[in-house]
């Protein structure tokens, strides 16, 4: 190999241990190390008024799937209010944030999901490329690309997701294809938001079993109370493969109630979730429950750092840093580079 500079040997030896460590870490990071699969959605956000929430029977702070009665909401919000568009979808956002924290190399994050052959689909593709993630969408033309209306009132936010194309993800049509499955096999860490349990549990199970059989890390996010309530069977089919379970206190409380944990204590809930049956016994399950401003309960971790095998205290610092940057901005967006060491 060629040495780029004529740096004297003595100077090179002075390269600090820290820099060497950083270099080693970078070298061990390969494209497609982190795999995510979920619902790619275009976020349409606007500050709305109470009348608008009432008209569509929305709670100020909630996330739901669009029903027939919400169909007109998507047109009305664009007509009546000043809207902003952002590439979204919970899993895709998490993969993008992890890639942003990692920076180099590009395409450490892989993302699978289903979109339509339309303008919104094109926007999602552009945004994935700008985010340097390796997105492989299953493109079909029966349903349009999914959207998520974020109806903002004060500090509250009511999300209404119209999955549309996202709901059409098919294991046989996409995940099972050899060139796609090879990307799954390349990953070391898997992350899926609970929202995808409503779409293709067989796809999640295939990925989760692969992770478990190869002692790789499989992470799941509880995502919203309705997942634990109305998609309980799907959730519990996947649970035995979950190495890292994420959730907030509201989601944890609902999960605990649905599982008859008979406790509302967040630490107890975390312990009981950790003790649920697990297939890969080489790793103990880690349960990460956030509580808004308060201490995160149990072990703490974040995707970009998990991919890099960092100790958990470093993971939580990374998570807090990125959450802090993103919470101050519209949609899931971020500055060009993180300022995190
Ligand atoms: C936000 O929602 C809560 C109920 O979830 C309500 O008590 C509060 O007044 C709302 N705030 C605004 C600014 O709408
Ligand atoms: C879990 O999902 C919530 C809601 O979508 C999100 O705010 C949070 O960042 C997710 N956690 C991780 C580790 O991605
Ligand atoms: C937790 O997430 C849910 C959505 O799943 C949200 O409605 C709730 O406000 C969040 N709770 C806290 C304490 O942040």
Coordinates of C-alpha atoms and ligand atoms in Angstrom, one line a residue:
X1 CA 0.0 0.0 0.0
X2 CA 1.1 3.6 -0.5
X3 CA 1.6 6.0 2.3
X4 CA -0.1 9.2 1.3
X5 CA 2.2 11.6 3.1
X6 CA 5.9 11.8 3.8
X7 CA 5.2 12.1 7.5
X8 CA 8.3 11.3 9.5
X9 CA 8.1 8.1 11.4
X10 CA 8.5 9.7 14.8
X11 CA 5.5 11.9 14.3
X12 CA 3.4 8.9 13.2
X13 CA 4.2 7.1 16.5
X14 CA 2.8 10.0 18.4
X15 CA -0.7 9.5 16.9
X16 CA -2.7 9.4 20.1
X17 CA -4.2 6.2 21.3
X18 CA -7.5 7.9 21.0
X19 CA -7.1 8.5 17.3
X20 CA -5.9 5.0 16.7
X21 CA -8.9 3.6 18.5
X22 CA -11.2 5.8 16.4
X23 CA -9.5 4.6 13.2
X24 CA -9.9 0.9 14.3
X25 CA -13.6 1.5 15.0
X26 CA -14.1 3.0 11.6
X27 CA -12.4 0.2 9.9
X28 CA -14.6 -2.4 11.6
X29 CA -17.7 -0.7 10.3
X30 CA -19.0 -2.2 7.1
X31 CA -21.8 -1.1 4.8
X32 CA -25.1 -2.8 5.5
X33 CA -24.2 -3.6 9.2
X34 CA -27.5 -2.2 10.5
X35 CA -30.7 -3.5 9.0
X36 CA -34.2 -1.9 9.3
X37 CA -37.5 -2.8 7.8
X38 CA -40.7 -0.9 8.2
X39 CA -43.3 1.5 6.9
X40 CA -41.8 4.3 4.7
X41 CA -44.1 7.3 5.0
X42 CA -44.1 10.8 3.9
X43 CA -44.8 13.1 6.9
X44 CA -47.2 16.0 6.3
X45 CA -47.1 18.2 9.3
X46 CA -49.0 21.4 10.2
X47 CA -50.1 23.4 13.1
X48 CA -53.8 22.9 13.2
X49 CA -56.7 24.1 15.5
X50 CA -58.9 22.3 18.0
X51 CA -61.8 22.3 15.5
X52 CA -59.7 20.3 13.1
X53 CA -58.9 17.7 15.8
X54 CA -62.5 17.5 16.9
X55 CA -63.8 17.2 13.3
X56 CA -61.7 14.0 13.0
X57 CA -62.1 12.9 16.6
X58 CA -58.4 13.1 17.2
X59 CA -56.8 13.2 20.7
X60 CA -54.2 16.0 20.9
X61 CA -51.4 13.6 21.8
X62 CA -51.8 10.2 20.1
X63 CA -50.8 8.1 17.1
X64 CA -53.3 6.1 15.2
X65 CA -53.9 4.3 11.9
X66 CA -56.2 6.2 9.5
X67 CA -59.7 4.8 9.2
X68 CA -62.3 5.6 6.6
X69 CA -63.4 8.7 8.5
X70 CA -59.9 10.1 8.2
X71 CA -59.6 9.9 4.5
X72 CA -60.6 13.5 3.9
X73 CA -58.2 14.7 6.6
X74 CA -55.2 14.4 4.3
X75 CA -56.6 16.7 1.7
X76 CA -58.0 19.1 4.2
X77 CA -54.8 19.6 6.1
X78 CA -53.0 20.5 2.9
X79 CA -55.7 22.9 1.8
X80 CA -56.4 24.6 5.1
X81 CA -53.0 24.8 6.8
X82 CA -49.4 25.6 6.0
X83 CA -47.9 22.1 5.7
X84 CA -44.3 20.8 5.6
X85 CA -43.2 17.5 4.1
X86 CA -40.6 15.3 5.6
X87 CA -39.4 11.8 4.8
X88 CA -40.6 9.7 7.6
X89 CA -41.7 6.4 9.0
X90 CA -40.4 5.3 12.5
X91 CA -37.9 2.6 11.4
X92 CA -36.5 4.6 8.5
X93 CA -36.0 7.6 10.7
X94 CA -34.1 5.5 13.3
X95 CA -31.9 4.0 10.6
X96 CA -31.2 7.5 9.2
X97 CA -30.3 8.9 12.6
X98 CA -27.9 6.0 13.2
X99 CA -26.3 6.6 9.8
X100 CA -26.0 10.3 10.6
X101 CA -24.2 9.6 13.9
X102 CA -21.9 7.1 12.2
X103 CA -21.3 9.4 9.1
X104 CA -18.6 7.2 7.4
X105 CA -18.7 4.8 5.7
X106 CA -22.0 5.5 3.9
X107 CA -24.7 2.8 3.6
X108 CA -24.0 1.2 7.0
X109 CA -27.8 1.4 7.4
X110 CA -30.0 -0.7 5.1
X111 CA -33.8 -0.1 4.9
X112 CA -36.6 -2.2 3.4
X113 CA -40.2 -1.1 3.0
X114 CA -42.9 -0.7 0.4
X115 CA -43.8 2.4 -1.6
X116 CA -45.9 3.4 -4.6
X117 CA -44.7 4.4 -8.0
X118 CA -45.5 8.1 -7.5
X119 CA -44.1 11.5 -6.6
X120 CA -44.1 10.9 -2.8
X121 CA -42.2 7.6 -3.5
X122 CA -39.6 9.6 -5.5
X123 CA -39.2 12.0 -2.6
X124 CA -38.6 9.2 -0.2
X125 CA -36.0 7.7 -2.5
X126 CA -34.2 11.0 -2.8
X127 CA -34.2 11.6 0.9
X128 CA -32.8 8.1 1.6
X129 CA -30.0 8.8 -0.8
X130 CA -29.3 12.2 0.9
X131 CA -29.2 10.4 4.2
X132 CA -26.7 7.9 2.8
X133 CA -28.7 4.9 3.7
X134 CA -29.1 1.9 1.5
X135 CA -32.8 1.8 0.9
X136 CA -34.3 -1.0 -1.2
X137 CA -38.0 -0.4 -1.6
X138 CA -40.5 -2.9 -2.9
X139 CA -42.3 -0.7 -5.5
X140 CA -45.8 -1.6 -6.5
X141 CA -48.5 0.4 -8.3
X142 CA -51.7 -0.7 -6.7
X143 CA -51.4 1.7 -3.7
X144 CA -49.9 5.1 -3.4
X145 CA -46.9 5.8 -1.1
X146 CA -48.0 6.1 2.5
X147 CA -48.4 9.3 4.4
X148 CA -48.5 10.4 8.0
X149 CA -50.3 13.6 9.1
X150 CA -48.8 15.2 12.1
X151 CA -51.4 17.5 13.5
X152 CA -49.7 19.9 15.9
X153 CA -51.5 21.9 18.6
X154 CA -49.2 23.6 21.1
X155 CA -46.8 21.0 22.5
X156 CA -49.1 18.2 21.4
X157 CA -48.9 16.1 18.3
X158 CA -51.5 13.8 16.9
X159 CA -50.2 11.4 14.3
X160 CA -52.5 9.8 11.8
X161 CA -50.8 7.2 9.5
X162 CA -52.3 6.2 6.2
X163 CA -50.1 3.2 5.5
X164 CA -51.3 2.7 1.9
X165 CA -48.4 1.2 0.0
X166 CA -46.5 0.6 3.2
X167 CA -49.1 -2.0 4.1
X168 CA -48.3 -3.9 0.9
X169 CA -44.9 -5.2 1.9
X170 CA -44.6 -8.8 0.9
X171 CA -42.1 -11.3 2.1
X172 CA -42.2 -13.4 -1.1
X173 CA -42.1 -10.3 -3.4
X174 CA -39.1 -8.6 -1.7
X175 CA -37.5 -10.0 1.4
X176 CA -37.1 -13.5 0.0
X177 CA -35.4 -12.3 -3.2
X178 CA -31.8 -13.5 -3.2
X179 CA -30.2 -10.0 -3.7
X180 CA -32.3 -8.7 -0.8
X181 CA -31.8 -11.5 1.6
X182 CA -28.0 -11.2 1.1
X183 CA -28.3 -7.7 2.5
X184 CA -30.1 -9.1 5.6
X185 CA -27.3 -11.6 6.0
X186 CA -24.7 -8.9 5.9
X187 CA -26.1 -7.1 9.0
X188 CA -25.0 -7.5 12.6
X189 CA -27.7 -5.5 14.2
X190 CA -31.5 -5.5 13.3
X191 CA -33.9 -2.8 14.2
X192 CA -37.7 -2.9 13.6
X193 CA -40.4 -0.6 14.9
X194 CA -43.5 -2.2 16.4
X195 CA -45.6 -0.4 13.8
X196 CA -44.4 -3.0 11.2
X197 CA -46.1 -5.8 13.2
X198 CA -49.3 -4.6 11.6
X199 CA -48.0 -5.2 8.1
X200 CA -45.8 -8.3 7.8
X201 CA -45.1 -10.4 10.9
X202 CA -43.8 -13.2 8.7
X203 CA -41.1 -10.9 7.3
X204 CA -40.2 -9.8 10.9
X205 CA -40.1 -13.4 12.0
X206 CA -37.8 -14.5 9.2
X207 CA -35.3 -11.7 10.0
X208 CA -35.6 -12.3 13.8
X209 CA -34.9 -16.0 13.4
X210 CA -31.9 -15.3 11.3
X211 CA -30.5 -12.9 13.9
X212 CA -31.2 -15.4 16.7
X213 CA -29.7 -18.4 14.9
X214 CA -26.5 -16.4 14.2
X215 CA -26.3 -14.8 17.6
X216 CA -26.8 -11.3 16.1
X217 CA -28.6 -8.5 17.8
X218 CA -32.4 -8.1 17.1
X219 CA -34.0 -4.9 18.4
X220 CA -37.7 -4.1 18.6
X221 CA -39.5 -0.9 19.5
X222 CA -43.0 -1.0 21.2
X223 CA -43.8 2.1 19.2
X224 CA -47.3 2.8 20.5
X225 CA -49.8 1.5 23.0
X226 CA -52.2 0.2 20.2
X227 CA -49.5 -2.3 19.1
X228 CA -49.5 -4.0 22.5
X229 CA -53.3 -3.9 22.7
X230 CA -54.4 -4.8 19.2
X231 CA -51.4 -6.6 17.7
X232 CA -50.6 -8.6 20.8
X233 CA -50.4 -12.0 19.1
X234 CA -48.0 -10.7 16.5
X235 CA -45.9 -8.9 19.1
X236 CA -45.6 -12.0 21.3
X237 CA -44.7 -14.2 18.3
X238 CA -41.7 -12.0 17.8
X239 CA -40.8 -11.4 21.5
X240 CA -38.8 -14.6 22.0
X241 CA -36.3 -13.3 19.4
X242 CA -36.0 -9.8 20.8
X243 CA -32.5 -9.0 22.3
X244 CA -33.2 -5.3 22.9
X245 CA -36.7 -3.9 23.6
X246 CA -37.3 -0.2 23.4
X247 CA -40.3 1.7 24.7
X248 CA -41.5 4.8 26.6
X249 CA -43.4 4.7 29.9
X250 CA -46.8 5.0 28.3
X251 CA -46.1 2.1 25.9
X252 CA -44.6 0.1 28.8
X253 CA -47.6 0.6 31.0
X254 CA -50.0 -0.6 28.3
X255 CA -47.7 -3.6 27.5
X256 CA -47.7 -4.5 31.2
X257 CA -51.4 -4.3 31.5
X258 CA -51.9 -6.5 28.4
X259 CA -49.4 -9.1 29.7
X260 CA -51.1 -9.2 33.1
X261 CA -47.8 -8.1 34.8
X262 CA -49.9 -6.8 37.7
X263 CA -47.5 -3.9 38.3
X264 CA -47.3 -0.2 37.2
X265 CA -43.8 0.2 38.5
X266 CA -41.6 0.9 35.5
X267 CA -38.6 -1.0 36.9
X268 CA -40.7 -4.0 37.6
X269 CA -42.2 -3.9 34.1
X270 CA -38.7 -3.8 32.6
X271 CA -37.6 -6.8 34.7
X272 CA -40.7 -8.8 33.8
X273 CA -40.2 -8.0 30.1
X274 CA -36.6 -9.0 30.3
X275 CA -37.6 -12.3 31.9
X276 CA -40.1 -13.3 29.1
X277 CA -39.0 -16.5 27.2
X278 CA -36.1 -16.0 24.8
X279 CA -34.8 -18.4 22.1
X280 CA -31.2 -17.2 21.9
X281 CA -29.9 -17.8 25.4
X282 CA -26.4 -16.6 24.6
X283 CA -27.6 -13.0 25.1
X284 CA -29.7 -11.7 27.9
X285 CA -32.5 -9.4 26.8
X286 CA -32.0 -5.7 27.4
X287 CA -35.1 -3.5 28.0
X288 CA -34.8 0.2 27.5
X289 CA -37.7 2.3 28.8
X290 CA -37.5 6.0 28.4
X291 CA -39.4 8.3 30.8
X292 CA -39.4 11.8 29.2
X293 CA -37.1 14.0 31.2
X294 CA -36.4 11.4 33.8
X295 CA -33.8 8.6 34.0
X296 CA -34.0 6.0 31.3
X297 CA -34.9 2.7 33.0
X298 CA -32.7 -0.5 32.9
X299 CA -29.9 -0.8 30.4
X300 CA -29.5 2.0 28.0
X301 CA -28.5 1.8 24.4
X302 CA -28.7 3.3 21.0
X303 CA -28.5 1.9 17.5
X304 CA -25.4 3.7 16.0
X305 CA -23.4 2.7 19.1
X306 CA -24.7 -0.8 19.2
X307 CA -23.5 -1.4 15.7
X308 CA -20.1 -0.3 16.9
X309 CA -20.1 -2.5 20.0
X310 CA -19.8 0.4 22.4
X311 CA -20.4 0.0 26.2
X312 CA -23.9 0.9 27.2
X313 CA -23.1 4.2 29.0
X314 CA -21.6 5.5 25.7
X315 CA -24.8 4.3 23.9
X316 CA -27.0 6.4 26.1
X317 CA -24.9 9.5 25.7
X318 CA -25.2 9.1 21.9
X319 CA -28.9 8.6 22.2
X320 CA -29.4 11.7 24.4
X321 CA -27.2 13.7 22.1
X322 CA -29.1 12.8 18.9
X323 CA -32.6 13.1 20.6
X324 CA -31.6 16.5 21.8
X325 CA -30.6 17.7 18.3
X326 CA -33.6 16.3 16.6
X327 CA -36.2 17.4 19.1
X328 CA -35.4 21.1 18.3
X329 CA -36.0 20.7 14.6
X330 CA -39.0 20.1 12.4
X331 CA -39.7 16.5 11.4
X332 CA -36.9 14.0 11.8
X333 CA -34.1 16.2 10.4
X334 CA -30.6 17.0 11.5
X335 CA -27.7 19.3 10.7
X336 CA -25.0 18.0 8.3
X337 CA -22.7 16.5 10.9
X338 CA -23.1 15.4 14.5
X339 CA -21.0 17.1 17.1
X340 CA -20.6 14.0 19.3
X341 CA -17.3 12.5 20.4
Ligands
LIG1 C1 -52.1 18.8 25.1 O1 -52.9 17.6 25.4 C2 -53.3 17.5 26.8 C3 -54.1 16.2 26.9 O2 -53.4 15.1 26.2 C4 -54.1 18.7 27.2 O3 -54.3 18.6 28.6 C5 -53.3 20.0 26.9 O4 -54.1 21.1 27.2 C6 -52.9 20.0 25.5 N1 -52.1 21.2 25.2 C7 -52.4 22.0 24.1 C8 -51.5 23.2 24.0 O5 -53.2 21.8 23.3
LIG2 C1 -38.8 4.1 19.5 O1 -39.9 4.6 18.9 C2 -40.2 5.9 19.2 C3 -41.5 6.3 18.6 O2 -41.5 6.1 17.2 C4 -39.1 6.8 18.9 O3 -39.3 8.1 19.3 C5 -37.8 6.3 19.5 O4 -36.7 7.1 19.1 C6 -37.5 4.9 19.1 N1 -36.3 4.4 19.7 C7 -35.3 4.0 19.0 C8 -34.1 3.4 19.8 O5 -35.2 4.1 17.8
LIG3 C1 -44.9 7.8 24.7 O1 -45.2 7.5 23.3 C2 -46.6 7.7 23.1 C3 -46.8 7.2 21.7 O2 -46.5 5.8 21.7 C4 -47.0 9.1 23.3 O3 -48.4 9.3 23.1 C5 -46.7 9.5 24.8 O4 -46.9 10.9 25.0 C6 -45.2 9.2 25.1 N1 -45.1 9.3 26.5 C7 -44.2 10.1 27.1 C8 -44.2 10.2 28.6 O5 -43.3 10.7 26.4

